[in-house]
One Martini backbone bead per residue (centre of mass of N, CA, C, O) as a GRO file, in nm:
protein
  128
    1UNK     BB    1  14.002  14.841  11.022
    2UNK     BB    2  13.755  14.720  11.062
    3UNK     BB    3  13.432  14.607  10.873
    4UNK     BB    4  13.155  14.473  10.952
    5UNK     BB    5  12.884  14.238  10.892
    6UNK     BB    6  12.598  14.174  11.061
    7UNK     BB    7  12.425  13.877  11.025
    8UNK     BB    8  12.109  13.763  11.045
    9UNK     BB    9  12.014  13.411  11.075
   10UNK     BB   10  11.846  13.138  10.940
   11UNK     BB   11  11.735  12.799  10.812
   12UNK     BB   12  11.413  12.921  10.770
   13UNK     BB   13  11.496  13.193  10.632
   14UNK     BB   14  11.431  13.261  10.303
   15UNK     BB   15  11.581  13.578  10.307
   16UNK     BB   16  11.863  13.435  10.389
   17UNK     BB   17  11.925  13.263  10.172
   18UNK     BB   18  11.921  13.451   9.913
   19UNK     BB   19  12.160  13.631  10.036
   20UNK     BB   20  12.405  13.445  10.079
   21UNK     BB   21  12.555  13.501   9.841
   22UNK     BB   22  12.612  13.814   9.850
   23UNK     BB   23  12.789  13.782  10.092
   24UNK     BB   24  12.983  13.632   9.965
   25UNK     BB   25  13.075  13.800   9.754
   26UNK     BB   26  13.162  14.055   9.916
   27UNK     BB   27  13.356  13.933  10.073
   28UNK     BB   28  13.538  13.872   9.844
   29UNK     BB   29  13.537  14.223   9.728
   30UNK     BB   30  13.620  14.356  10.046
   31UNK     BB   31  13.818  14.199  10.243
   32UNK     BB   32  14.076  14.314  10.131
   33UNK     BB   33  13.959  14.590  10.272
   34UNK     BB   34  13.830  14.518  10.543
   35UNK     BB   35  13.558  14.316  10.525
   36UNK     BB   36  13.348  14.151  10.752
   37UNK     BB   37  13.162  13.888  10.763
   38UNK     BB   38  12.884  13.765  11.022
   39UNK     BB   39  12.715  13.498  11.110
   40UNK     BB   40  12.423  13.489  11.297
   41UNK     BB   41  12.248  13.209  11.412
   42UNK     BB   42  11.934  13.143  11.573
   43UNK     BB   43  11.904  12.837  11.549
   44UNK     BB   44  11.809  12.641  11.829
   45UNK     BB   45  11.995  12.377  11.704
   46UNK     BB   46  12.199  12.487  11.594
   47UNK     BB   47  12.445  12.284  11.442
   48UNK     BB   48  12.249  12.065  11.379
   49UNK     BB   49  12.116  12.267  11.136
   50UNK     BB   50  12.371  12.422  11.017
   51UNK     BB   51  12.563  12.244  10.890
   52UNK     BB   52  12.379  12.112  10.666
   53UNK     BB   53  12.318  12.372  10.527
   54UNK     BB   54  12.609  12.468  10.432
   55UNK     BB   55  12.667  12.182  10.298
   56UNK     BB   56  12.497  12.305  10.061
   57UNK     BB   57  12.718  12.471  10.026
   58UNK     BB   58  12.997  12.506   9.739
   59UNK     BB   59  13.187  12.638   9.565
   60UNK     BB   60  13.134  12.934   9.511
   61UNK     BB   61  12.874  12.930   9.775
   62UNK     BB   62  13.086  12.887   9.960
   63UNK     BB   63  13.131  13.005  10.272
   64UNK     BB   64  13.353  13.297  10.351
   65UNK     BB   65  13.209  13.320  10.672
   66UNK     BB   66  13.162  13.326  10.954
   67UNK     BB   67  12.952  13.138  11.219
   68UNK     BB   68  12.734  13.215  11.456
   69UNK     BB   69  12.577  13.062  11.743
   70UNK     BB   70  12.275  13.183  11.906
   71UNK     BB   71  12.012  13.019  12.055
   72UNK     BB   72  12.057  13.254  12.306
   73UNK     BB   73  12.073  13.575  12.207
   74UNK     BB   74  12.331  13.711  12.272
   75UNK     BB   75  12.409  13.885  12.059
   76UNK     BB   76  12.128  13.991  11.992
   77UNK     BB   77  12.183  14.202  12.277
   78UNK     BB   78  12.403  14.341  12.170
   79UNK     BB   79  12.226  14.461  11.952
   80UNK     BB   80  11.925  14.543  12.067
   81UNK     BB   81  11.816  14.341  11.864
   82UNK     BB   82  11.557  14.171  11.704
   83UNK     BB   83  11.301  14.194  11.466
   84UNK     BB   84  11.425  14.039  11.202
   85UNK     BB   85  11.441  13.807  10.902
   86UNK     BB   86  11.675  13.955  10.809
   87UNK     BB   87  11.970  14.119  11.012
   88UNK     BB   88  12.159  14.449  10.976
   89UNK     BB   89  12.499  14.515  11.061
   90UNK     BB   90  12.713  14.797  11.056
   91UNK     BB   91  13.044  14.803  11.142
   92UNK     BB   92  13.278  15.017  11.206
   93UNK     BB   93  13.598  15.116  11.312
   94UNK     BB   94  13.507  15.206  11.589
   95UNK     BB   95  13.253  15.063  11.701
   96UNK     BB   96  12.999  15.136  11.540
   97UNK     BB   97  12.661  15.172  11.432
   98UNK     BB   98  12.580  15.276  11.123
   99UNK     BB   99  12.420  15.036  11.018
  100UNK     BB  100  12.037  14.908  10.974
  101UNK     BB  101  11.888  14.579  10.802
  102UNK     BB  102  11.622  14.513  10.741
  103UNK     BB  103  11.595  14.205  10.562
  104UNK     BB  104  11.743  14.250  10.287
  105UNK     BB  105  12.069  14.293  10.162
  106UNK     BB  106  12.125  14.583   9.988
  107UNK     BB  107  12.443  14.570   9.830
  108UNK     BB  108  12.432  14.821   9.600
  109UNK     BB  109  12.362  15.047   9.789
  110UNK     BB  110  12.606  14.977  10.021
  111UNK     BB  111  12.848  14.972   9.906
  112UNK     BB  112  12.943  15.267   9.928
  113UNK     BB  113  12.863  15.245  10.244
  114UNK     BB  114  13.149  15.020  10.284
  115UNK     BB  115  13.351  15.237  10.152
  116UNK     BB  116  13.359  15.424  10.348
  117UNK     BB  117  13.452  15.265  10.587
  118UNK     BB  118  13.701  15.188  10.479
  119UNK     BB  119  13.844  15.457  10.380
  120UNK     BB  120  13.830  15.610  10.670
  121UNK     BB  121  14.020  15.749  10.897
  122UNK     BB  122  13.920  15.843  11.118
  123UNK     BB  123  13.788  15.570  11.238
  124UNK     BB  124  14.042  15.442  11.320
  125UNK     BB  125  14.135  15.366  11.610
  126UNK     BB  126  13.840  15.409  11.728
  127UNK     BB  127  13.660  15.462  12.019
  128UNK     BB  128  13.266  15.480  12.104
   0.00000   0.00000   0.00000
Protein backbone atom coordinates (compact mmCIF):
# COMPACT_ATOMS: atom_id res chain seq x y z
CA UNK A 1 0.00 0.00 0.00
CA UNK A 2 3.22 2.36 0.07
CA UNK A 3 3.33 5.11 -3.02
CA UNK A 4 6.93 6.21 -3.41
CA UNK A 5 7.93 9.85 -4.50
CA UNK A 6 11.55 8.86 -6.04
CA UNK A 7 12.99 12.07 -5.91
CA UNK A 8 16.61 12.20 -8.23
CA UNK A 9 18.65 15.51 -7.18
CA UNK A 10 22.34 16.52 -6.41
CA UNK A 11 23.99 19.01 -3.39
CA UNK A 12 24.66 20.95 -6.51
CA UNK A 13 21.73 21.36 -8.33
CA UNK A 14 20.03 24.98 -6.75
CA UNK A 15 16.58 23.83 -7.78
CA UNK A 16 17.27 20.11 -5.69
CA UNK A 17 18.30 22.36 -2.72
CA UNK A 18 15.24 24.22 -2.70
CA UNK A 19 12.60 21.78 -2.79
CA UNK A 20 13.98 19.77 -0.10
CA UNK A 21 12.02 21.59 2.68
CA UNK A 22 8.47 20.66 0.62
CA UNK A 23 9.57 17.11 0.42
CA UNK A 24 10.27 17.20 3.89
CA UNK A 25 6.57 19.04 4.59
CA UNK A 26 5.29 15.92 2.43
CA UNK A 27 6.66 13.46 3.93
CA UNK A 28 5.65 14.86 7.27
CA UNK A 29 1.86 15.09 5.55
CA UNK A 30 1.09 12.08 4.15
CA UNK A 31 3.63 9.42 5.66
CA UNK A 32 1.27 8.47 8.25
CA UNK A 33 -0.79 7.63 4.85
CA UNK A 34 1.64 5.74 3.18
CA UNK A 35 3.39 8.10 1.13
CA UNK A 36 7.62 7.19 1.72
CA UNK A 37 9.80 10.05 -0.28
CA UNK A 38 13.45 8.54 -1.23
CA UNK A 39 15.93 10.87 -2.20
CA UNK A 40 18.49 9.60 -4.39
CA UNK A 41 21.39 11.87 -4.97
CA UNK A 42 23.30 11.31 -7.73
CA UNK A 43 26.48 13.31 -6.80
CA UNK A 44 29.54 11.26 -7.97
CA UNK A 45 31.48 12.22 -4.99
CA UNK A 46 28.78 9.91 -2.95
CA UNK A 47 28.80 10.35 0.28
CA UNK A 48 31.51 12.00 0.79
CA UNK A 49 29.52 15.11 -0.38
CA UNK A 50 26.06 14.04 0.63
CA UNK A 51 26.72 13.50 4.49
CA UNK A 52 27.80 17.38 4.97
CA UNK A 53 25.57 18.29 3.18
CA UNK A 54 22.08 16.99 4.79
CA UNK A 55 23.87 17.54 8.16
CA UNK A 56 22.97 21.45 7.27
CA UNK A 57 19.58 20.36 7.51
CA UNK A 58 18.66 20.78 11.22
CA UNK A 59 15.60 21.01 13.30
CA UNK A 60 12.62 21.36 11.53
CA UNK A 61 14.26 21.04 7.64
CA UNK A 62 15.70 17.72 8.67
CA UNK A 63 15.43 15.45 6.17
CA UNK A 64 13.17 12.79 7.34
CA UNK A 65 12.88 10.48 4.18
CA UNK A 66 16.05 7.93 3.19
CA UNK A 67 18.43 9.35 0.87
CA UNK A 68 19.89 6.65 -1.53
CA UNK A 69 23.45 6.93 -3.39
CA UNK A 70 23.47 6.62 -6.41
CA UNK A 71 26.91 7.87 -7.92
CA UNK A 72 27.18 5.36 -11.35
CA UNK A 73 23.30 5.84 -11.95
CA UNK A 74 22.33 1.86 -11.54
CA UNK A 75 19.20 3.18 -9.75
CA UNK A 76 18.90 6.14 -12.17
CA UNK A 77 18.63 3.91 -15.13
CA UNK A 78 16.32 1.36 -13.60
CA UNK A 79 13.58 4.51 -13.54
CA UNK A 80 14.71 4.85 -17.53
CA UNK A 81 16.75 7.77 -16.93
CA UNK A 82 17.17 10.98 -15.63
CA UNK A 83 16.81 13.87 -18.37
CA UNK A 84 17.52 16.46 -15.35
CA UNK A 85 17.52 17.90 -11.95
CA UNK A 86 15.12 17.70 -9.75
CA UNK A 87 13.48 14.74 -11.34
CA UNK A 88 10.69 12.60 -9.68
CA UNK A 89 8.85 9.49 -10.28
CA UNK A 90 5.44 8.84 -8.07
CA UNK A 91 5.42 5.21 -7.70
CA UNK A 92 1.46 3.76 -7.33
CA UNK A 93 1.01 1.02 -4.90
CA UNK A 94 0.93 -1.71 -7.81
CA UNK A 95 4.42 -0.69 -8.68
CA UNK A 96 3.73 1.54 -11.70
CA UNK A 97 4.96 4.87 -12.45
CA UNK A 98 2.04 6.81 -12.58
CA UNK A 99 3.82 10.01 -12.57
CA UNK A 100 7.25 11.90 -14.36
CA UNK A 101 7.99 15.75 -12.96
CA UNK A 102 11.35 17.17 -14.59
CA UNK A 103 11.55 20.13 -12.32
CA UNK A 104 10.95 21.75 -8.96
CA UNK A 105 8.35 18.85 -7.54
CA UNK A 106 4.75 21.26 -7.59
CA UNK A 107 3.99 19.57 -4.21
CA UNK A 108 0.21 21.89 -4.28
CA UNK A 109 -0.68 20.64 -8.00
CA UNK A 110 0.39 17.01 -7.03
CA UNK A 111 -1.04 16.89 -3.29
CA UNK A 112 -4.39 15.64 -4.54
CA UNK A 113 -3.33 13.24 -7.23
CA UNK A 114 -0.75 11.48 -4.38
CA UNK A 115 -4.02 11.17 -2.54
CA UNK A 116 -5.30 9.52 -4.65
CA UNK A 117 -3.23 7.05 -5.17
CA UNK A 118 -2.92 6.64 -1.40
CA UNK A 119 -6.25 6.50 -1.22
CA UNK A 120 -6.82 4.22 -4.55
CA UNK A 121 -7.90 0.37 -3.25
CA UNK A 122 -7.89 -0.88 -6.61
CA UNK A 123 -3.84 -0.65 -6.59
CA UNK A 124 -3.44 -2.04 -3.37
CA UNK A 125 -1.65 -5.39 -3.50
CA UNK A 126 -1.15 -5.13 -7.20
CA UNK A 127 1.71 -6.07 -9.46
CA UNK A 128 2.36 -5.03 -13.09
Amino acid sequence: GQVLLVNFWATWCAPCRKEIPDLVALQEELGPAGLTVIGVSLDQQGEEAVTPFLDTYTGDEAVNYPIVLDPQGEVEQAFGGVYGLPMTYVVGPDGRVHHRVLGLFPVDDMRPKLTALLEDESLQGSSG
